[in-house]
Short mmCIF file of C-alpha atoms and ligand atoms in Angstrom, two decimals:
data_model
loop_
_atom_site.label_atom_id
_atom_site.label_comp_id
_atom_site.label_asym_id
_atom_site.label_seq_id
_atom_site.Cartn_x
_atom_site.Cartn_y
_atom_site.Cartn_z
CA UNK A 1 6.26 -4.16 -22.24
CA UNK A 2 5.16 -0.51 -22.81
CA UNK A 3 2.97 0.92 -19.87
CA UNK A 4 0.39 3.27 -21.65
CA UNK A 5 -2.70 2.20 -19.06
CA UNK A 6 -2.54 1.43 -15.44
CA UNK A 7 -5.39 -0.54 -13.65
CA UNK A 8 -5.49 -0.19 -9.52
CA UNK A 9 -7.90 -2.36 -7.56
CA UNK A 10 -8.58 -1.16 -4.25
CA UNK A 11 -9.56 2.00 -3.86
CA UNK A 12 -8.33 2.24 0.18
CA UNK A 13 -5.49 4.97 1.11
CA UNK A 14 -2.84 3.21 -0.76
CA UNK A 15 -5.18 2.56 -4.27
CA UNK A 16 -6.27 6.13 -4.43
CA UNK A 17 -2.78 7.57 -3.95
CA UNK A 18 -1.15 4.99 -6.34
CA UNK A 19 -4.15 6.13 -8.97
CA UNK A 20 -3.56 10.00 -8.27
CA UNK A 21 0.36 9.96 -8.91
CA UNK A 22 -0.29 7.74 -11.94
CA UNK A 23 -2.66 9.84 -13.36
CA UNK A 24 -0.81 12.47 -12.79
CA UNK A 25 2.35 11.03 -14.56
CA UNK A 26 0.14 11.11 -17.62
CA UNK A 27 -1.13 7.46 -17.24
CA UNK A 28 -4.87 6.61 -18.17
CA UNK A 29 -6.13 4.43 -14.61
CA UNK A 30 -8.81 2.46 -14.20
CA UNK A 31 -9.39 2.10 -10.21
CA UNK A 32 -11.57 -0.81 -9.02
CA UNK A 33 -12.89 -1.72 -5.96
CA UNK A 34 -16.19 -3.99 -4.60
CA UNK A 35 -17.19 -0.92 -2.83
CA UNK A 36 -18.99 2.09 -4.06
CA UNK A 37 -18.47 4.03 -1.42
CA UNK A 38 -14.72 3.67 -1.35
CA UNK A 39 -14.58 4.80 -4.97
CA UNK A 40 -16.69 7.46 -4.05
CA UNK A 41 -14.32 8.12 -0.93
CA UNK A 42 -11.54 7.83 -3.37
CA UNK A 43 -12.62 10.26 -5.61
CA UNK A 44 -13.01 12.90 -3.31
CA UNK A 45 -9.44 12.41 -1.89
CA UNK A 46 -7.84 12.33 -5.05
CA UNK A 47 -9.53 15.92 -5.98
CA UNK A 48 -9.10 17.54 -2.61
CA UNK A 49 -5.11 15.68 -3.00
CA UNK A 50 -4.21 17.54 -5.85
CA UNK A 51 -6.23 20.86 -4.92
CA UNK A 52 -3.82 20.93 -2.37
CA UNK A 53 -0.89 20.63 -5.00
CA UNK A 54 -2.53 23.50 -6.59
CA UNK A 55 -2.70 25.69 -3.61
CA UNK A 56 0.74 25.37 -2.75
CA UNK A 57 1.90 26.31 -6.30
CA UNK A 58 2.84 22.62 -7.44
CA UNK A 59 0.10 22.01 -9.73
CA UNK A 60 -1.92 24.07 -12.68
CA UNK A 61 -5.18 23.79 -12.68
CA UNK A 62 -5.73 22.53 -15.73
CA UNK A 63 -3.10 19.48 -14.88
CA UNK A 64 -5.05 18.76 -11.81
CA UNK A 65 -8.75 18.76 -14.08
CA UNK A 66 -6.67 16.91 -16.58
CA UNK A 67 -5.08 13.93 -13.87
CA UNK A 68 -8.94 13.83 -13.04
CA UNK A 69 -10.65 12.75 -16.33
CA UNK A 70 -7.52 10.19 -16.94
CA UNK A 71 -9.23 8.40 -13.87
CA UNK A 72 -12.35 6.18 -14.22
CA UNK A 73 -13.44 4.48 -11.21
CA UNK A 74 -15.69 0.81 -11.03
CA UNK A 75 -16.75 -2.09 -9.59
CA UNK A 76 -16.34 -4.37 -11.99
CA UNK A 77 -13.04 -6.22 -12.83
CA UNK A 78 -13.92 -6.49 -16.45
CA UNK A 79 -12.77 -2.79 -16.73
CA UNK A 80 -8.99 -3.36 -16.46
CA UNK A 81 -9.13 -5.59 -19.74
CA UNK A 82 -6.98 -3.16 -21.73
CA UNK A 83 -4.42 -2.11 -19.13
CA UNK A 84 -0.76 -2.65 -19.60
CA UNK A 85 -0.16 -2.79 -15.68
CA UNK A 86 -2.30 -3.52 -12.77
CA UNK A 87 -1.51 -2.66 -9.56
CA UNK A 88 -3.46 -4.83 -6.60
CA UNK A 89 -3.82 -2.86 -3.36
CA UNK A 90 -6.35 -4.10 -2.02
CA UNK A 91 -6.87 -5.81 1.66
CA UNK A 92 -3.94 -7.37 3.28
CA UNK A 93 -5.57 -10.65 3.43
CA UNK A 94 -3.79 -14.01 1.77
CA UNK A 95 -6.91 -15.30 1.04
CA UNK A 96 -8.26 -12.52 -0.99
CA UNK A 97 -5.48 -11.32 -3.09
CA UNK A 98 -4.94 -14.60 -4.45
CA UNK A 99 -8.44 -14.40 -5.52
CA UNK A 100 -8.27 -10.81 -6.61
CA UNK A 101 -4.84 -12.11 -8.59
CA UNK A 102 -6.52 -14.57 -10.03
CA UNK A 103 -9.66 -12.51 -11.23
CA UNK A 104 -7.07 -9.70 -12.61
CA UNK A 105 -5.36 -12.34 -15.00
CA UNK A 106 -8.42 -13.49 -16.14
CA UNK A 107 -9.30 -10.00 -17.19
CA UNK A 108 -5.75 -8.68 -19.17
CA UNK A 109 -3.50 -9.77 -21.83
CA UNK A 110 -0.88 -12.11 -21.16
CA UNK A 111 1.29 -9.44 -22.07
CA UNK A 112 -0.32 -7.19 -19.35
CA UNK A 113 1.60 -6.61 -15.37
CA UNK A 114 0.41 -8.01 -12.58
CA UNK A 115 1.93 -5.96 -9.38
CA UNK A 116 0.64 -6.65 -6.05
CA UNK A 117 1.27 -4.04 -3.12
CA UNK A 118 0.99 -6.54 -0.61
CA UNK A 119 3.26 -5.19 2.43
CA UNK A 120 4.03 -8.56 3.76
CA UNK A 121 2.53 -11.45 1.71
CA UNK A 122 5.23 -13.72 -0.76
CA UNK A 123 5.32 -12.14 -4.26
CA UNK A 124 6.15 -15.89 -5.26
CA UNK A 125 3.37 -16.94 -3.82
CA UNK A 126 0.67 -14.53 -5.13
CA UNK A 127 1.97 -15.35 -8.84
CA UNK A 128 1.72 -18.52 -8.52
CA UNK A 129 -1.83 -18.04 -8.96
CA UNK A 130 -1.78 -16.30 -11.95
CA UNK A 131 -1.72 -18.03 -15.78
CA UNK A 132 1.48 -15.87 -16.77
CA UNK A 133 3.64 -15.50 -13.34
CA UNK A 134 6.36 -13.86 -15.01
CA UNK A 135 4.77 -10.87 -15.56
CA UNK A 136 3.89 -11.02 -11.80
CA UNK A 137 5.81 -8.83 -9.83
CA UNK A 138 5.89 -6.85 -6.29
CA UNK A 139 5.57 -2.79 -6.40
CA UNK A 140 5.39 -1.71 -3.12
CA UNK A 141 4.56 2.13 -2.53
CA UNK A 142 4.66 3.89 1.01
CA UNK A 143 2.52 6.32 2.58
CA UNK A 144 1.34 8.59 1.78
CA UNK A 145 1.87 7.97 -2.29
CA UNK A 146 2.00 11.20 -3.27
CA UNK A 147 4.81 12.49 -0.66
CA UNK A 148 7.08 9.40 -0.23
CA UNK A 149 9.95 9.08 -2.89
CA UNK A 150 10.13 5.46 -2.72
CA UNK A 151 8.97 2.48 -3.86
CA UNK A 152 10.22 -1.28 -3.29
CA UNK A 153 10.22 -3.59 -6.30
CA UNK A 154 10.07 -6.98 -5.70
CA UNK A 155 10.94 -10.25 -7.85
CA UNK A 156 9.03 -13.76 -7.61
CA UNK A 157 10.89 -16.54 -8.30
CA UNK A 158 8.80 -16.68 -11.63
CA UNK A 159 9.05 -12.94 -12.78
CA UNK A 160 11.26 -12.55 -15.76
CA UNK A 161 13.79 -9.96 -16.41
CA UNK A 162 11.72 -7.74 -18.93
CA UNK A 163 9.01 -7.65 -16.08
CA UNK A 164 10.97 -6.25 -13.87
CA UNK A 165 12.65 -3.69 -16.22
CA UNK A 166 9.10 -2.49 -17.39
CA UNK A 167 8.20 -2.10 -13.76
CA UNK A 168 11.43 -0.22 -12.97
CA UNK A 169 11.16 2.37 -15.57
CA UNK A 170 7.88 2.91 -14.82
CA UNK A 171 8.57 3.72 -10.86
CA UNK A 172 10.87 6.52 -12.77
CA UNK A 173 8.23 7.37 -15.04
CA UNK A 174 5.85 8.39 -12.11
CA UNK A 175 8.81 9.76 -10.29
CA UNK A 176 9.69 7.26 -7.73
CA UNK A 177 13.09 6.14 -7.17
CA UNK A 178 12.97 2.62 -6.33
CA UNK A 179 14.80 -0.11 -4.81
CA UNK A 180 14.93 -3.85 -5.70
CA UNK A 181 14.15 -5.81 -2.74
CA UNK A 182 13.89 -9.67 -1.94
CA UNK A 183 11.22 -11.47 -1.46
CA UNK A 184 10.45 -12.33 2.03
CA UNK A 185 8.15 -10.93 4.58
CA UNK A 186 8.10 -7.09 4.53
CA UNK A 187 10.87 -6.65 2.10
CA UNK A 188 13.52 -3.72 3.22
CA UNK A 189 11.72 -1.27 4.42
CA UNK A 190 8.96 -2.97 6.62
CA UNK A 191 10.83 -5.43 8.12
CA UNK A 192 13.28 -2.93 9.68
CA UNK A 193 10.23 -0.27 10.48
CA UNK A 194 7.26 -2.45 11.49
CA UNK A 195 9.29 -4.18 14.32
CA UNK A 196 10.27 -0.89 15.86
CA UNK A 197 6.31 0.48 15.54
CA UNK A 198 5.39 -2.66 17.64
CA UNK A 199 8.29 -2.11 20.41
CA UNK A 200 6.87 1.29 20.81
CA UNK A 201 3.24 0.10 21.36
CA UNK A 202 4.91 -2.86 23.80
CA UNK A 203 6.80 0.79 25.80
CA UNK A 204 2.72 2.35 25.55
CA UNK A 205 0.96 -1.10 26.84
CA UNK A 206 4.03 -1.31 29.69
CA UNK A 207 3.01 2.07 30.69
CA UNK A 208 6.65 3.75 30.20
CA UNK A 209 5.47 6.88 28.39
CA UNK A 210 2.33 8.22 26.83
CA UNK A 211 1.67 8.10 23.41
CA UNK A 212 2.48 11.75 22.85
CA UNK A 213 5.69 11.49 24.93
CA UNK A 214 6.79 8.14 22.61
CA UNK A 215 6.50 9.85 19.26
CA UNK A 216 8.36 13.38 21.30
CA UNK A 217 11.14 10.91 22.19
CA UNK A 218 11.54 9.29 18.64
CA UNK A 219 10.79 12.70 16.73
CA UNK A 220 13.37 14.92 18.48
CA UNK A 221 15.67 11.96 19.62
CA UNK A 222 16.14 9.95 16.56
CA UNK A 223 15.07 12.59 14.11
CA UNK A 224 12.30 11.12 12.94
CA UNK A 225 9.68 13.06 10.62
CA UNK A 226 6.52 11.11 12.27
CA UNK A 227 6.40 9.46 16.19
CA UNK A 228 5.90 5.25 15.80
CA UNK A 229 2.37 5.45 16.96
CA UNK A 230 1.14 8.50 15.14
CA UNK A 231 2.64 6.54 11.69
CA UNK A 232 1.23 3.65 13.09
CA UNK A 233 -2.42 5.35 12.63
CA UNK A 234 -1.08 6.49 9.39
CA UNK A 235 -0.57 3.25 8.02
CA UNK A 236 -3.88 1.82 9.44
CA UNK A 237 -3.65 -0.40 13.06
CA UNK A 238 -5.32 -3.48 11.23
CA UNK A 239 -2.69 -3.24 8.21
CA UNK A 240 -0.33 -2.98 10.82
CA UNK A 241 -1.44 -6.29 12.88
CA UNK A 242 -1.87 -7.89 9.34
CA UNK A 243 1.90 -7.26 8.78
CA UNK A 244 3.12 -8.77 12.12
CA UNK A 245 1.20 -11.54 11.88
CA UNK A 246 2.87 -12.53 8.52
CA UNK A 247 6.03 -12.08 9.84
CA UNK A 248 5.43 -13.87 12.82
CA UNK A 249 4.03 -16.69 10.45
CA UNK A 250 6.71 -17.05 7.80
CA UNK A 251 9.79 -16.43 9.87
CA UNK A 252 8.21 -18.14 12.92
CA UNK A 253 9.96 -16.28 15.25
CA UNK A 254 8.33 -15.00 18.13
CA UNK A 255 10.17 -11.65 18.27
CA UNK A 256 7.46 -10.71 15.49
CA UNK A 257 4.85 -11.15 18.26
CA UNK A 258 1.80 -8.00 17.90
CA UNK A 259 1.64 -6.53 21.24
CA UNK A 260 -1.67 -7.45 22.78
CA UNK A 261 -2.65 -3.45 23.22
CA UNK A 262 -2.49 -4.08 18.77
CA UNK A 263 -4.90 -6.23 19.09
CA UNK A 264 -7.11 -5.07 21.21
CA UNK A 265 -7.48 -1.52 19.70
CA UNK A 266 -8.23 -3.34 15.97
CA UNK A 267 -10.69 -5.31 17.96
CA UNK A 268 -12.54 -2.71 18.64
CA UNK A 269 -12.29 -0.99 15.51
CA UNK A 270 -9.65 1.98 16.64
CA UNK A 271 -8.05 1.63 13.32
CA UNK A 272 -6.26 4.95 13.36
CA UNK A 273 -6.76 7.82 10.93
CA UNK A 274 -9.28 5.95 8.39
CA UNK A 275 -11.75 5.33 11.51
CA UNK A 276 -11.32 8.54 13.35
CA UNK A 277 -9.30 7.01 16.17
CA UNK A 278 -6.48 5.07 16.87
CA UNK A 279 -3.35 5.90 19.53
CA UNK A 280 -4.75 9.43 19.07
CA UNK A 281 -7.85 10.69 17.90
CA UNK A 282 -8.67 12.75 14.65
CA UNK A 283 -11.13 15.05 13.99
P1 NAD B 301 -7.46 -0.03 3.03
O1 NAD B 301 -8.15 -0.83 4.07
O2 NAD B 301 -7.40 1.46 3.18
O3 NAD B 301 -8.13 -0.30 1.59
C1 NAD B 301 -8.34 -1.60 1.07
C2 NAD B 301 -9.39 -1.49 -0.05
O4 NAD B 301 -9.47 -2.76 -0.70
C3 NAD B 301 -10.79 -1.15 0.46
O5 NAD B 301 -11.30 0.00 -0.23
C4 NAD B 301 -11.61 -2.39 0.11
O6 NAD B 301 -12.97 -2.11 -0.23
C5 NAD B 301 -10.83 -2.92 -1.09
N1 NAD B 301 -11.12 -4.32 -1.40
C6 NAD B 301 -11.36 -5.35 -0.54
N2 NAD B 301 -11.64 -6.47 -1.23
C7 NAD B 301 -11.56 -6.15 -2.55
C8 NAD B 301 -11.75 -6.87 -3.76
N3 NAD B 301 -12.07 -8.18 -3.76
N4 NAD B 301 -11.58 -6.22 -4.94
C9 NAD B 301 -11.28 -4.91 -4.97
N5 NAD B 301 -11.10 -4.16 -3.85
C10 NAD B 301 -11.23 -4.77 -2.66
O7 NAD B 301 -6.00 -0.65 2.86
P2 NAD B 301 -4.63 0.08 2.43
O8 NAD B 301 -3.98 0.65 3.63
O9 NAD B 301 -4.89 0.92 1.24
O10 NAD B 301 -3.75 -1.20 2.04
C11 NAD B 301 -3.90 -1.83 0.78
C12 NAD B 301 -2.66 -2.67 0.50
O11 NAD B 301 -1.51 -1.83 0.48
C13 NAD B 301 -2.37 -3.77 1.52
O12 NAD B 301 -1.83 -4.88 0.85
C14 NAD B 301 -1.35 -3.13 2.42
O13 NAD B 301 -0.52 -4.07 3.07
C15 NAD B 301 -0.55 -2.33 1.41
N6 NAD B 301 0.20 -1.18 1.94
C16 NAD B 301 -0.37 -0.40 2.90
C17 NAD B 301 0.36 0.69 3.39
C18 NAD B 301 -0.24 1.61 4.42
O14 NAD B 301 0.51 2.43 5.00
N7 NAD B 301 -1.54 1.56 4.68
C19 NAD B 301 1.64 0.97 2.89
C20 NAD B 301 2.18 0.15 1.88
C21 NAD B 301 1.44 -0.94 1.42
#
């Protein structure tokens, strides 16, 4: 279960990172997304992304024009047929990524990967949609994809043992060093982080600090690289609601509970960074 080509669909701030490191790891990717304009969107971030690299000395320029062509972009699923490994980041929405599952196994070979991103749905779950579920398997990146070390690799009940070692030497491959995780809602990471995020928007709604002086206090008092609320614009307000509301779901326990301000700001479309505002605002 040799990964030589690497399909990612969703082309949102976790697809066009995953694509850019994998492409830059040598990997051929096919990205794929329903909308042109986030292809388009990704495109643009994945060649300003690694312009960066090159600025800061990281990167040649010919590697960075090279990790370019080894990414086509599309709309149409029929385009990951020859990929060894596909990687589904799209929407956290149940719903969707079953059906998104289900359309990427009737695209590749049964020999092909199926790894879903999903920061808080059941791997078990998502493969049991798909015609091989052994191959299925959770990969679960951080942000921002090209800067964080780590990824989380989760088993199904269903995914066999050469699944997950193809998936774990390819997390080395494209330079990640990776944990192996259980599956239930949010994993290792998530679980302990997202709670925390959500206590600090309950301090903000409670009026106990502002926003600036919550992410001070966490930054300089726990050491933390990033305040809760300016990583909760980082990792996209709606994601974030998406997340609790799984947990609060599948462990129904009501300490999962979204704060109400959550809400409200995804309500009115203050996603964070990808819509300009959030806890803070962004040029
Ligand atoms: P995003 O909103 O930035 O992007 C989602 C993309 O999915 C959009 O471009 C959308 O057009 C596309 N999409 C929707 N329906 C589709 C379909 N049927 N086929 C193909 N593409 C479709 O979201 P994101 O933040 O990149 O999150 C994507 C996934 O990664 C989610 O499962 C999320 O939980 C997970 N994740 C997010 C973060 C984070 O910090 N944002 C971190 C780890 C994991």
């Amino acid at each position: 279960m040799s990964v030589q080509k690497v399909g990612v669909v969703g082309a949102g701030i976790m697809g066009r990172g995953i694509a850019q490191v994998c492409a830059l790891a040598g990997f051929d990717v096919t990205l794929v997304d329903v909308a042109e304009a986030a292809l388009d969107q990704a495109r643009n971030g994945i060649a300003a992304g690694l312009e960066r690299q090159v600025q800061k000395g990281g990167l040649s320029a010919q590697q960075r024009a090279a990790s370019l062509e080894r990414i086509i972009t599309s709309t149409d699923y029929a385009s990951l047929a020859d990929a060894d490994l596909v990687i589904e980041a799209a929407t956290e929405n149940l719903e969707l990524k079953l059906r998104i599952l289900e359309q990427i196994a009737e695209q590749v070979g049964s020999e092909a990967i199926i790894a879903s991103n999903t920061s808080s749905l059941s791997i078990s779950q998502l493969a049991a949609v798909v015609s091989h579920p052994e191959r299925c398997i959770g990969l679960h990146f951080f942000n921002p994809v090209p800067l964080m070390a780590l990824v989380e690799v989760i088993r199904a009940v269903q995914t066999c043992d050469a699944c997950q070692a193809s998936t774990l030497a390819f997390a080395e491959r494209i330079g990640k060093t990776a944990i192996c995780a259980g599956n239930r809602p949010g994993f290792v990471v998530n679980r302990i982080l997202v709670p925390m995020i959500n206590e600090a928007i309950f301090v903000l709604q409670e009026g106990l600090a502002s926003a600036e002086d919550i992410d001070t206090g966490m930054q300089l008092g726990c050491g933390q690289p990033m305040g809760p609320l300016s990583l909760a614009d980082l990792i996209g307000l709606d994601t974030l609601l998406a997340i609790l509301e799984a947990f609060q779901r599948d462990f129904g326990d009501p300490k999962y509970r979204p704060a109400p301000l959550l809400r409200e700001l995804v309500a009115a479309g203050r996603l964070g960074r990808k819509s300009g505002e959030g806890f803070h605002r962004y040029r």
